[in-house]
XYZ file of C-alpha atoms in Angstrom:
634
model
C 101.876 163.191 80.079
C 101.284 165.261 77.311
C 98.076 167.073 76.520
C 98.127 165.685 72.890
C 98.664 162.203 72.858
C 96.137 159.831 74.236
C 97.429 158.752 77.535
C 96.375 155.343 77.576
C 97.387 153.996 73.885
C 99.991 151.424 73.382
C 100.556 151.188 69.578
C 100.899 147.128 68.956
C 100.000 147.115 65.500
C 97.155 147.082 63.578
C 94.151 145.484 65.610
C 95.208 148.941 68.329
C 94.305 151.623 66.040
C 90.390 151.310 66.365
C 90.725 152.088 70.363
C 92.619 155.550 69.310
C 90.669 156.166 66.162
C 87.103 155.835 68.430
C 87.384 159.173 69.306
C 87.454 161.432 66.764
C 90.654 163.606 65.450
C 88.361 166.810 65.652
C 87.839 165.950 69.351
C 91.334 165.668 70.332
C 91.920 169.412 70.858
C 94.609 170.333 68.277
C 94.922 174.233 67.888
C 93.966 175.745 65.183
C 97.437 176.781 63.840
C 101.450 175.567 64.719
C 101.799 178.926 66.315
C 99.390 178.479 68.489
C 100.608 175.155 69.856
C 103.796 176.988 70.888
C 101.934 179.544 72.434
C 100.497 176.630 74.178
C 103.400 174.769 74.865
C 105.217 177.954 76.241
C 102.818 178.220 78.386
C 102.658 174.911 79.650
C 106.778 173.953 79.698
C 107.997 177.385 80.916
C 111.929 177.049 81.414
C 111.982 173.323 79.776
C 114.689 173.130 76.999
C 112.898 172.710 73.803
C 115.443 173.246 71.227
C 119.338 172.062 71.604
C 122.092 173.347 69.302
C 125.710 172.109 68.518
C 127.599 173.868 66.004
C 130.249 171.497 65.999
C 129.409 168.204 66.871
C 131.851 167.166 69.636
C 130.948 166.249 72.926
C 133.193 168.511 74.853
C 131.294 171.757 72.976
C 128.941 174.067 75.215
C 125.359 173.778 73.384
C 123.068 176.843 72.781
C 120.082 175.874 74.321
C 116.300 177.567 74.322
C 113.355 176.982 76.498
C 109.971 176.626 75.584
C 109.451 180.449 76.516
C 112.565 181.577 74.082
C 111.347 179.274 71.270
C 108.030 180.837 71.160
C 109.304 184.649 71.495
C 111.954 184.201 68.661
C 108.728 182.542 66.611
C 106.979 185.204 67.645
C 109.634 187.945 66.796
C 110.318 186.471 63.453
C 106.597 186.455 62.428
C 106.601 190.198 63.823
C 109.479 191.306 61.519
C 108.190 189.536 58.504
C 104.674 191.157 58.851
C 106.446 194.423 58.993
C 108.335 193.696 56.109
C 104.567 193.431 54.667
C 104.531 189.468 54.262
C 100.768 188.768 54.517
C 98.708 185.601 54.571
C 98.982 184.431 51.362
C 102.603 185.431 50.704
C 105.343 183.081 51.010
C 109.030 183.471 52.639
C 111.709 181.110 50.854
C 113.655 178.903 53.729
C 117.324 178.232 52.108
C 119.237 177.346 54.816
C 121.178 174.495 56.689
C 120.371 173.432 60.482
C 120.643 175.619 62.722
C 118.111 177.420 65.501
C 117.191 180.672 62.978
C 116.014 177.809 60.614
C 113.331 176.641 62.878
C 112.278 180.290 63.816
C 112.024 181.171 60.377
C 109.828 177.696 59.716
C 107.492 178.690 62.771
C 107.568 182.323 62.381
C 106.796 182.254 58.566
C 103.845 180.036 59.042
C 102.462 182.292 61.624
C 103.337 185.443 58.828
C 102.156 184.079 55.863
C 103.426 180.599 53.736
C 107.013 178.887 54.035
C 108.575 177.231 51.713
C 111.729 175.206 52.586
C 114.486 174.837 49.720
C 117.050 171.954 49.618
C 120.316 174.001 49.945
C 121.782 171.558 47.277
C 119.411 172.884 44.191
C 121.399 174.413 41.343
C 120.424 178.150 41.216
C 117.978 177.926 38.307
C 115.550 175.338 40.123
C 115.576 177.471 42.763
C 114.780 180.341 40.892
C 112.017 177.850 39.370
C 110.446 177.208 43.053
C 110.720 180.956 44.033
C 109.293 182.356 40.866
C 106.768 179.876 41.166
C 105.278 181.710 44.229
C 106.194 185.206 43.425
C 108.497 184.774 46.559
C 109.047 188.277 48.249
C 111.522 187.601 50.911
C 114.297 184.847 50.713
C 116.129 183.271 54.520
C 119.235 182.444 53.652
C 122.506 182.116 54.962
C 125.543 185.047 55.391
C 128.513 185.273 53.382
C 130.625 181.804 54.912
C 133.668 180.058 54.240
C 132.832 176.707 53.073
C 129.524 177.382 51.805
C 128.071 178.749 48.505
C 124.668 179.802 49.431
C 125.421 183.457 49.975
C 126.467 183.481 46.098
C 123.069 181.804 45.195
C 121.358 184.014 46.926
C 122.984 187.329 44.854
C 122.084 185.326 41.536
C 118.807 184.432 42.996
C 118.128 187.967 43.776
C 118.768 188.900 39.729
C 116.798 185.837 38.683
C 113.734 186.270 41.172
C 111.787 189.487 40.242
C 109.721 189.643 43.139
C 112.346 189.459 45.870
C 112.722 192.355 47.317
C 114.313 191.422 50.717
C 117.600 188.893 51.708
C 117.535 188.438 55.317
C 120.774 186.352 56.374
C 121.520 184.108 59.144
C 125.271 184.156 60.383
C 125.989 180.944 61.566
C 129.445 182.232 62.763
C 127.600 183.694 65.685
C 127.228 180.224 67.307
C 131.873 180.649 67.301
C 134.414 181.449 69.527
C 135.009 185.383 69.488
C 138.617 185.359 67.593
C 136.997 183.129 64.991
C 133.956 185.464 64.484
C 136.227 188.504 63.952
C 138.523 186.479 61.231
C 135.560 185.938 59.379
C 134.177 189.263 59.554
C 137.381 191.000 58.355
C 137.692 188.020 55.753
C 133.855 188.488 54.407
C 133.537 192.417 54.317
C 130.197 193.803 54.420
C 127.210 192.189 53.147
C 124.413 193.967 54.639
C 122.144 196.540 53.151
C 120.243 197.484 49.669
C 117.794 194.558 51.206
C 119.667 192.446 52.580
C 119.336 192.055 56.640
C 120.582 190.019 59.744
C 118.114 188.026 60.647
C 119.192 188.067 64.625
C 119.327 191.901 64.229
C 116.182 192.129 62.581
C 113.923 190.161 64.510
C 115.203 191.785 67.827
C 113.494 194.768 67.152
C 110.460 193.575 67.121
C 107.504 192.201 70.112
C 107.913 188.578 71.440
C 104.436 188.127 73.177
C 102.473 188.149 70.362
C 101.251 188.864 66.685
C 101.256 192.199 65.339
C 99.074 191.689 62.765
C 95.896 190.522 64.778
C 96.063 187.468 62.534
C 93.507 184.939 63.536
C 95.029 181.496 61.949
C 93.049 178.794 60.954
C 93.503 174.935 60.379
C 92.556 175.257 56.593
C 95.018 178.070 55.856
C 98.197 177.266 53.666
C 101.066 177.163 56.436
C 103.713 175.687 53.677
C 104.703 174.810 50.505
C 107.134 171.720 50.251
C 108.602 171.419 46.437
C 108.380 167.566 45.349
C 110.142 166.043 42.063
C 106.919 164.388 41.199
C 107.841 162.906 37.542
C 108.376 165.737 35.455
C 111.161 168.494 35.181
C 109.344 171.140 37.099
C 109.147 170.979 40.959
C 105.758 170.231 41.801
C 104.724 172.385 45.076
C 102.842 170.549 47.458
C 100.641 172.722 49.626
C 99.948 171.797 53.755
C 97.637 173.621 55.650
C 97.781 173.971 59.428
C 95.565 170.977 60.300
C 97.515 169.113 57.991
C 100.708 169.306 59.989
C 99.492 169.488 63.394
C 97.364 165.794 62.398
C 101.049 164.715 61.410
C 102.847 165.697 64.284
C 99.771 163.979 66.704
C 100.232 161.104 64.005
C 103.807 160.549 64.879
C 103.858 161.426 67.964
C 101.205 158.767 68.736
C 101.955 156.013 66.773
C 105.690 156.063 68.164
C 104.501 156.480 71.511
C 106.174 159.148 72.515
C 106.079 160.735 76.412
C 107.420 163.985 77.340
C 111.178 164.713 77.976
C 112.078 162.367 75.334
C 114.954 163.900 73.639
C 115.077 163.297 69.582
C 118.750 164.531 67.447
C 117.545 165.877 64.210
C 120.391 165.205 61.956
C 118.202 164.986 58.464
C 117.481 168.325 57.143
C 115.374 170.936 57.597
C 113.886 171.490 54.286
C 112.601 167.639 54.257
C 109.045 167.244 55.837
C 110.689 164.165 58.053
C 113.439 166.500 59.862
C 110.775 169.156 60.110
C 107.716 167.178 61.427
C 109.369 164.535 63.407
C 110.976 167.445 65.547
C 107.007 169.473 65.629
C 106.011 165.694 67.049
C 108.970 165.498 69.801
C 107.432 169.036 70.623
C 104.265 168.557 70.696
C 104.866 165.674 73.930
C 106.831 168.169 75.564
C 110.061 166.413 74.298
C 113.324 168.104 73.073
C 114.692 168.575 69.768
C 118.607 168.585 69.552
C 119.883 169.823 66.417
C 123.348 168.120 65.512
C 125.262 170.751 63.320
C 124.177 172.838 60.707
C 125.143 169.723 58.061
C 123.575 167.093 60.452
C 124.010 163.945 59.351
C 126.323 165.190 56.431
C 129.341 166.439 58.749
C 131.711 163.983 59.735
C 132.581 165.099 63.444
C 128.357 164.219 64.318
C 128.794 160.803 62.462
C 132.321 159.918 64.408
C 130.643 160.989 67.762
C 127.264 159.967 67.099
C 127.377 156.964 70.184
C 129.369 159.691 72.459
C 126.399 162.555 71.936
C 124.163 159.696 72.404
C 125.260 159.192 75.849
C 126.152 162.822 76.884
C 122.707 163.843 75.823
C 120.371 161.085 76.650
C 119.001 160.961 73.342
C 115.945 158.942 73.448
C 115.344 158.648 69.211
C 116.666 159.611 65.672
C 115.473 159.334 62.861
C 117.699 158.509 59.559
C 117.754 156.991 56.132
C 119.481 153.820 55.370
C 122.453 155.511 54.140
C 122.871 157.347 57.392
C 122.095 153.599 59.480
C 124.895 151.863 56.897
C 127.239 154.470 58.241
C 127.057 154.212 61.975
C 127.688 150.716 61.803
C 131.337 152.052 61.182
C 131.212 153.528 64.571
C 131.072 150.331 67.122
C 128.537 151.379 70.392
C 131.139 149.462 72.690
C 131.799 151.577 76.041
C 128.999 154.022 75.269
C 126.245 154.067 77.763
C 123.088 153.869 75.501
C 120.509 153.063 77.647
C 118.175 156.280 76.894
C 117.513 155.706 73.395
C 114.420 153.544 73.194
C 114.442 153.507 68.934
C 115.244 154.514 65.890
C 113.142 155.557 62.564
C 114.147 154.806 59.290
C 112.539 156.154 56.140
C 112.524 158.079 52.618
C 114.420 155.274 50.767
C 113.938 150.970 51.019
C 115.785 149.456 54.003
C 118.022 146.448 52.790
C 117.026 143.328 54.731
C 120.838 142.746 56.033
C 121.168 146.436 56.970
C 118.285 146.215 59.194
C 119.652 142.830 61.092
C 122.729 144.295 61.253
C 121.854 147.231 62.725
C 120.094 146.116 65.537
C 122.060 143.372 66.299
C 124.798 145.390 66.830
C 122.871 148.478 68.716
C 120.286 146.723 70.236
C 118.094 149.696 68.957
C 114.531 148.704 68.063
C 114.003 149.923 64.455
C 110.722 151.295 63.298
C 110.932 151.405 59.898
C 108.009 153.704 58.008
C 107.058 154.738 54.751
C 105.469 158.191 53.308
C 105.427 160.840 51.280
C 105.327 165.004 51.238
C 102.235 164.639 49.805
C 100.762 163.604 53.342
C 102.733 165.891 54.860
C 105.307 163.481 56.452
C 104.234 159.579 57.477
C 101.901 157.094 56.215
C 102.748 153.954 57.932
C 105.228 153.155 60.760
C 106.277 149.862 62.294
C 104.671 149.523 65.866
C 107.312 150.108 68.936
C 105.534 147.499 70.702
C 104.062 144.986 68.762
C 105.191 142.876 65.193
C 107.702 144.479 63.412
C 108.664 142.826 60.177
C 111.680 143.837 57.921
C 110.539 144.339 54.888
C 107.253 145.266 55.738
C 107.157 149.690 56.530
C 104.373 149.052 58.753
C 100.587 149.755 59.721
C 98.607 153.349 59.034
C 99.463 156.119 61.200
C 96.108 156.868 63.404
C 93.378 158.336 61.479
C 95.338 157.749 58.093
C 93.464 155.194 55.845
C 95.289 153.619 53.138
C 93.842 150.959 49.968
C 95.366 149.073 47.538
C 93.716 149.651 43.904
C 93.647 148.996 39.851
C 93.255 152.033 38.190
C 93.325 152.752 34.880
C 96.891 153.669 33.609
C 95.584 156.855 31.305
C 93.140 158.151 33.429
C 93.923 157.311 37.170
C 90.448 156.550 37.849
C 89.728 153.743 39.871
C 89.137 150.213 38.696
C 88.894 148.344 41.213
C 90.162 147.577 45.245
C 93.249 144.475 45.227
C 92.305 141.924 47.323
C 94.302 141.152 50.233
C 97.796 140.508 49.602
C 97.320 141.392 45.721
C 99.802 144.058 44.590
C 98.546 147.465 42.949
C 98.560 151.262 43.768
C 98.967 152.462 47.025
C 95.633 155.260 47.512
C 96.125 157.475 51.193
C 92.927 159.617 52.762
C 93.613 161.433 56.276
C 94.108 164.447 58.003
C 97.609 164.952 56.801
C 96.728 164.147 53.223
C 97.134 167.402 51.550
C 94.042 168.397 49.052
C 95.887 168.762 46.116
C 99.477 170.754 44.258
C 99.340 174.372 43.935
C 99.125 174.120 40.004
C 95.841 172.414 39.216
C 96.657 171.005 35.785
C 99.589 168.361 37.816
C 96.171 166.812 40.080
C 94.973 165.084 36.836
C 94.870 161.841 37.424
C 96.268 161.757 41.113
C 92.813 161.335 42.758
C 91.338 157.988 42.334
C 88.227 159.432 44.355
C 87.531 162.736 46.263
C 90.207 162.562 49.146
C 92.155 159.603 48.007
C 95.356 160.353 46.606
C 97.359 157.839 44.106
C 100.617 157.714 45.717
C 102.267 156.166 42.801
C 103.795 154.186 44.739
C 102.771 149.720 44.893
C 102.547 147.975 47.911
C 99.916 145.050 49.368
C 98.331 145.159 52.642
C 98.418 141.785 54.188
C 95.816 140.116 56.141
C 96.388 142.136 59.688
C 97.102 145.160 57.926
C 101.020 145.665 56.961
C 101.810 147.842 54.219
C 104.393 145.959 52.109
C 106.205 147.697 48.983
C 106.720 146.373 46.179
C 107.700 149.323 43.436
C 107.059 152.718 42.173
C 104.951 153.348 39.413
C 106.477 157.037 39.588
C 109.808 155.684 38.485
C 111.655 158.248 40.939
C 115.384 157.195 41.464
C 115.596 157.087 45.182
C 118.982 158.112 46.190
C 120.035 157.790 49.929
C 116.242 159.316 50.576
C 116.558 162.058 48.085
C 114.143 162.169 44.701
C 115.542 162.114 41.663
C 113.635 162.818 38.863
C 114.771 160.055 35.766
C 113.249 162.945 33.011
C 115.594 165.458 34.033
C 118.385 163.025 33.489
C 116.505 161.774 29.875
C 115.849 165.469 28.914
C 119.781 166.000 29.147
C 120.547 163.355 26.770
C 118.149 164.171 24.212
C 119.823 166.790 23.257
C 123.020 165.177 22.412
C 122.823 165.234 18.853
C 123.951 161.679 18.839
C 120.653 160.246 20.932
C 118.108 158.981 19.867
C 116.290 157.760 23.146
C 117.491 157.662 26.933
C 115.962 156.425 29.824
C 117.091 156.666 33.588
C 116.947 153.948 36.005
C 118.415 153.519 39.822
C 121.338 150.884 39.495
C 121.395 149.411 43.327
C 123.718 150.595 45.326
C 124.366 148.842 48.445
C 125.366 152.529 50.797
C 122.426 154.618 49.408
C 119.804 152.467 47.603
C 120.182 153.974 44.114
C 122.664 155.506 41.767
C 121.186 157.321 39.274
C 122.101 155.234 35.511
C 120.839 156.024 32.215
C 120.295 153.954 28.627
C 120.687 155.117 26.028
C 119.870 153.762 22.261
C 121.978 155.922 19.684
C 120.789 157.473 16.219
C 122.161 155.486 13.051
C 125.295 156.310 12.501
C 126.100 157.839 15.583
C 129.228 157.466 17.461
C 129.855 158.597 21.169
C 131.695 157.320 24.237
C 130.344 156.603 28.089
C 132.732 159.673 28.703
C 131.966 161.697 26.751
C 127.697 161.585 27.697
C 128.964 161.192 31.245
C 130.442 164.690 30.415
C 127.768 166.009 28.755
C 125.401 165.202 31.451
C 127.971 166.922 33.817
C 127.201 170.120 32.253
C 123.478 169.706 31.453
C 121.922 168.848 34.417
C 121.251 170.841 37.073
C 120.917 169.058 39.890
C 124.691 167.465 40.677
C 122.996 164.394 43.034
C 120.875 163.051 39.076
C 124.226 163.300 37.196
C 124.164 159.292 36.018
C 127.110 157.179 37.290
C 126.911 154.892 34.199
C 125.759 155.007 30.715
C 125.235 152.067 29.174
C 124.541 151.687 25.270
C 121.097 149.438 23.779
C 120.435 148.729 20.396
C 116.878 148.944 20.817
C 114.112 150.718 24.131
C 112.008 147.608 25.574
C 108.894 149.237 24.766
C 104.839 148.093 25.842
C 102.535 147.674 23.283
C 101.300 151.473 23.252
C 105.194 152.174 22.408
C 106.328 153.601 25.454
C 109.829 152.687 27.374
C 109.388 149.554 29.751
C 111.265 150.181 32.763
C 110.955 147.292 34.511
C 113.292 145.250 31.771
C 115.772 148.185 32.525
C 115.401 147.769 36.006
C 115.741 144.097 35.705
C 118.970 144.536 33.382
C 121.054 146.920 35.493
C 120.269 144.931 38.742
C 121.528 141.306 36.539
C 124.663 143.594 35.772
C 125.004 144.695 39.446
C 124.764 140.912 40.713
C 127.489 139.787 37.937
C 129.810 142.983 39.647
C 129.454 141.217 42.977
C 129.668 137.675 42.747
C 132.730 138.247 39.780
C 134.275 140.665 43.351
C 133.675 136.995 45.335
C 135.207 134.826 43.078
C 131.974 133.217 42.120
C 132.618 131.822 38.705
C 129.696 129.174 38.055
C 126.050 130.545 38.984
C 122.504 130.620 37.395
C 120.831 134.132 37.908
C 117.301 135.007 37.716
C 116.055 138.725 37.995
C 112.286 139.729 37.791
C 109.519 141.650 39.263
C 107.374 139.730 41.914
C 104.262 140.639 42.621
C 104.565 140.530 46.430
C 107.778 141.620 46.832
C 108.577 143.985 43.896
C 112.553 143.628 42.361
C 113.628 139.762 43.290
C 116.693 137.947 42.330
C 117.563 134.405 42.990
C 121.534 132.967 42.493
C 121.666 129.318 42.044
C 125.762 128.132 43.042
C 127.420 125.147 41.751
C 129.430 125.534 44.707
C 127.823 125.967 47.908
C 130.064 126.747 50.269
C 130.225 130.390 48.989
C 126.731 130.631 49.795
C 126.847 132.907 52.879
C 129.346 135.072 51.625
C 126.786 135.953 48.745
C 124.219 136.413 50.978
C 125.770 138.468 53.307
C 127.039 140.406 50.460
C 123.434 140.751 47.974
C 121.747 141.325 52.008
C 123.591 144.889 51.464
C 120.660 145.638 48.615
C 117.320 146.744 48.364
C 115.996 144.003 45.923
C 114.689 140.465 47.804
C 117.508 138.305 47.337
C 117.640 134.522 47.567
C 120.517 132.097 47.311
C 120.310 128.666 46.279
């Protein structure tokens, strides 16, 4: 059993949390730091494979493996080599890599050196330059020159664009190949390495692997990350966790999932989101092991085609995924696999269509624990229990030690008006352990804090009477797309400055494979004239980030707008879901039909379809099941 999780709790929902939460958090015996619970857990699982890593994907491929032991020295080692390289405390080491063992040394070993902040791969040069410049980043992970991949290049533009990098340390994934494959590369590539630029396996060697060099005594309130959020502005918002903040969320998870040691949990999400990162510090922290499916996890299509086979070969025991990722492995039937180890599956980071969910488990037989959180508390707010009610469409009950309220506040201010009553709709407030205490820029807290240590999520949701957290919007307005952020401004900020708009405003048009495509409005100046194409192509080459490039424009005469003469979402929400319903039924056939789409108050975006003809029926439900939005068929 492991040291960490209380030995005798059985998460069945709400009414179990008070017999885990009578003994106080402070009492439980978490370290003071992440590196120290390796140290600890090197200790304690010697020779026990920790981390698992496939380069490929395929079942017939020999792994990389590392023990508990190995894990800690290369942590160790990689601390060690960024000390020397004079990272200190408060200095932070940019993480912009894919999957693959180095990243979680460099994770581990930077929060032991000094601050860590992960970068989505993905980013457009300048908003990474925006996130590194916003720490005065000295030393940039990244990965080596690599067919197939462009980060090597961003990292040479990052290095003119960044002035306080001084150091490129690179991670050559073609290490993890076949000897006649790493030479081709090498003679293809050239060399990469000096004027500041290292190998990160090189590098590290050098240096001691049984402890820190720099005497550094680490405590639970220092900064061990910085996580960049979109927030709902242009400019990442950096969102600060301290060591007690993510060793509370690892216990958190670890607990509430009931996890025991040896489970085995495949990390296919990536590494620079807090749910790939934390769910694997939780599997850890029971003594459990982490496999690591590729360096594009869930992205590369050899792990998705032998997703069931690796299943079976490796006796995974959980994963955790987005909807996205769950809509795609129903293309891969379970048939003639032996899946007996895995006892569930996580889903999170974007809403979990009704249909998908029943379809899912009815053809796995997986339990699903759906949750729901945030970076702000570092990972998890609320999980479904293993072992008690789950309901789809509810994301579950608090985390231990995590207390969550439904409020009014006041919509200039953020202050607090009043607590909802039970079942009454408002903003969704979060205090615990692995609630961070605030964004590294103190002007973007206004407002976020209804009172000291209760954050405004932004987010709505109801608590029902035993205590499930049900969702029913985002005040935030983020565009969710297949559990990445988008921010709608960056889209709007693009179109303004088309010389032909007059106002824009982005929306997610429901998408039935990743939640949301990113759409915008747009109401043109008098006497303007421009196509869908041509905007379409404009946004193409204005906006940086390729995932918030809109998939539709559509033209409005005039903004919805409240009575203070800002843009009313909701109607635009309400509008591009109608349209979206008209797409489908016209694909069915469905000719004659009454439609009604609105906001409910319990359950957020609803839309009832009244037929004339009722033997198409199922086929629409099966069909508007596929969506996020409640859907009900008369």
């Amino acid at each position: 059993m492991s040291q960490y999780r209380p030995a005798d709790y059985r998460n069945t929902g709400p009414e179990s949390l008070p017999a885990v939460e009578s003994i106080p958090l402070s009492e439980r015996g978490l370290p003071p730091s992440t590196y120290q619970l390796f140290c600890d857990l090197a200790e304690r699982y010697e020779d026990r494979v920790a981390l698992r890593f496939l380069m490929q994907g395929t079942p017939d491929e020999t792994p990389t493996d590392y023990s508990y032991r190995e894990l800690c020295q290369r942590i160790t080692q990689t601390a060690n080599a960024l000390h020397h390289l004079g990272v200190g405390a408060t200095d932070t080491i940019g993480i912009l890599l894919p999957n693959l063992p180095q990243t979680e040394f460099a994770l581990w070993g930077g929060e032991a050196a000094g601050i860590i902040n992960p970068i989505n791969p993905l980013l457009e040069v300048e908003h990474i330059a925006a996130i590194l410049n916003d720490t005065a980043c000295p030393v940039l992970i990244t990965l080596a020159p690599f067919p197939g991949t462009e980060l090597w290049q961003k990292a040479l533009e990052l290095k003119t664009q960044v002035p306080s990098l001084h150091t490129i340390i690179t991670v050559d994934p073609a290490a993890f190949l076949p000897a006649g494959m790493r030479d081709a590369i090498d003679q293809q590539r050239g060399s990469y390495l000096g004027d500041g630029v290292l190998d990160f396996d090189t590098f590290i060697s050098q240096y001691n692997d049984a402890g820190l060099d720099s005497g550094r005594q680490i405590t639970q309130t220092d900064i061990a990350s910085y996580f960049h959020t979109g927030g709902t502005t242009g400019t990442p918002k950096l969102a600060p966790h301290n060591h007690l903040n993510e060793l509370a969320c690892a216990f958190q998870i670890s607990t509430a999932c009931n996890m025991e040691e040896g489970y085995v949990i495949l990390i296919g999400l990536p590494l620079f989101h807090v749910n790939a990162v934390f769910t694997g510090l939780s599997a850890w922290m029971c003594g459990g092991e982490v496999l690591l499916a590729t360096p594009q996890g869930y992205r590369s299509p050899e792990v998705m085609k032998n997703f069931w086979p690796l299943v079976e070969k490796y006796q995974v025991t959980l994963f955790s995924a987005v909807p996205t990722i769950l809509s795609g492995l129903l293309n891969f039937p379970t048939a003639g696999f032996d899946l007996s180890s895995l006892k569930f599956a996580v889903c999170g980071a974007a809403p979990l269509a009704t249909e998908l969910a029943r379809q899912f488990e009815k053809q796995t037989g997986l339990v699903l624990v759906e949750g729901y959180g945030q970076t702000e508390g570092t990972c998890v707010s609320t999980l479904n229990p293993r072992f008690g009610d789950r309901f789809i469409g509810s994301v579950g009950a608090p985390v231990p030690y995590l207390k969550i309220r439904i409020v009014e506040v006041d919509e200039k201010t953020g202050a607090l008006l009043r607590d909802c009553d039970t079942n009454e709709a408002g903003i969704i407030a979060i205090s615990g352990p692995n609630v961070f205490n605030g964004y590294k820029h103190p002007e973007q807290n206004e407002g976020q804090w209804i009172e000291p240590g209760w954050f405004n999520t932004g987010d709505l949701g109801r608590l029902d009477e035993r205590g499930y957290l049900w969702l029913t919007g985002r005040s935030k307005d983020l565009i969710i797309r297949g559990g990445h952020n988008i921010d709608p401004q960056m889209i709007e900020e693009a179109l303004f400055q088309h010389d032909a708009v007059a106002a824009a405003a982005a929306v997610g048009k429901p998408d039935p494979r990743v939640g949301e495509l990113p759409a915008a409005y747009v109401q043109l100046k008098p006497g303007a004239d421009v196509s869908e194409t041509e905007l379409l192509a404009f946004c193409e080459e204005h906006i940086p980030e390729r995932a918030a490039v809109p998939k539709r424009i559509l033209f409005i005469d005039a903004m919805p707008l409240t009575a203070v003469g800002k843009i009313f979402k909701p109607d635009l929400r309400n509008h591009i879901t109608e349209l979206t319903v008209s797409e489908v039924l016209a694909e069915l056939g469905v000719k004659s039909y009454g439609l009604n789409v609105r906001i409910d108050k319990q359950h957020g975006q609803a839309v009832t379809v009244t037929l004339t003809d009722s033997s198409q029926a199922h086929a629409v439900k099966e069909a508007l099941g596929q969506y996020a939005f409640k859907s009900e068929v008369a």
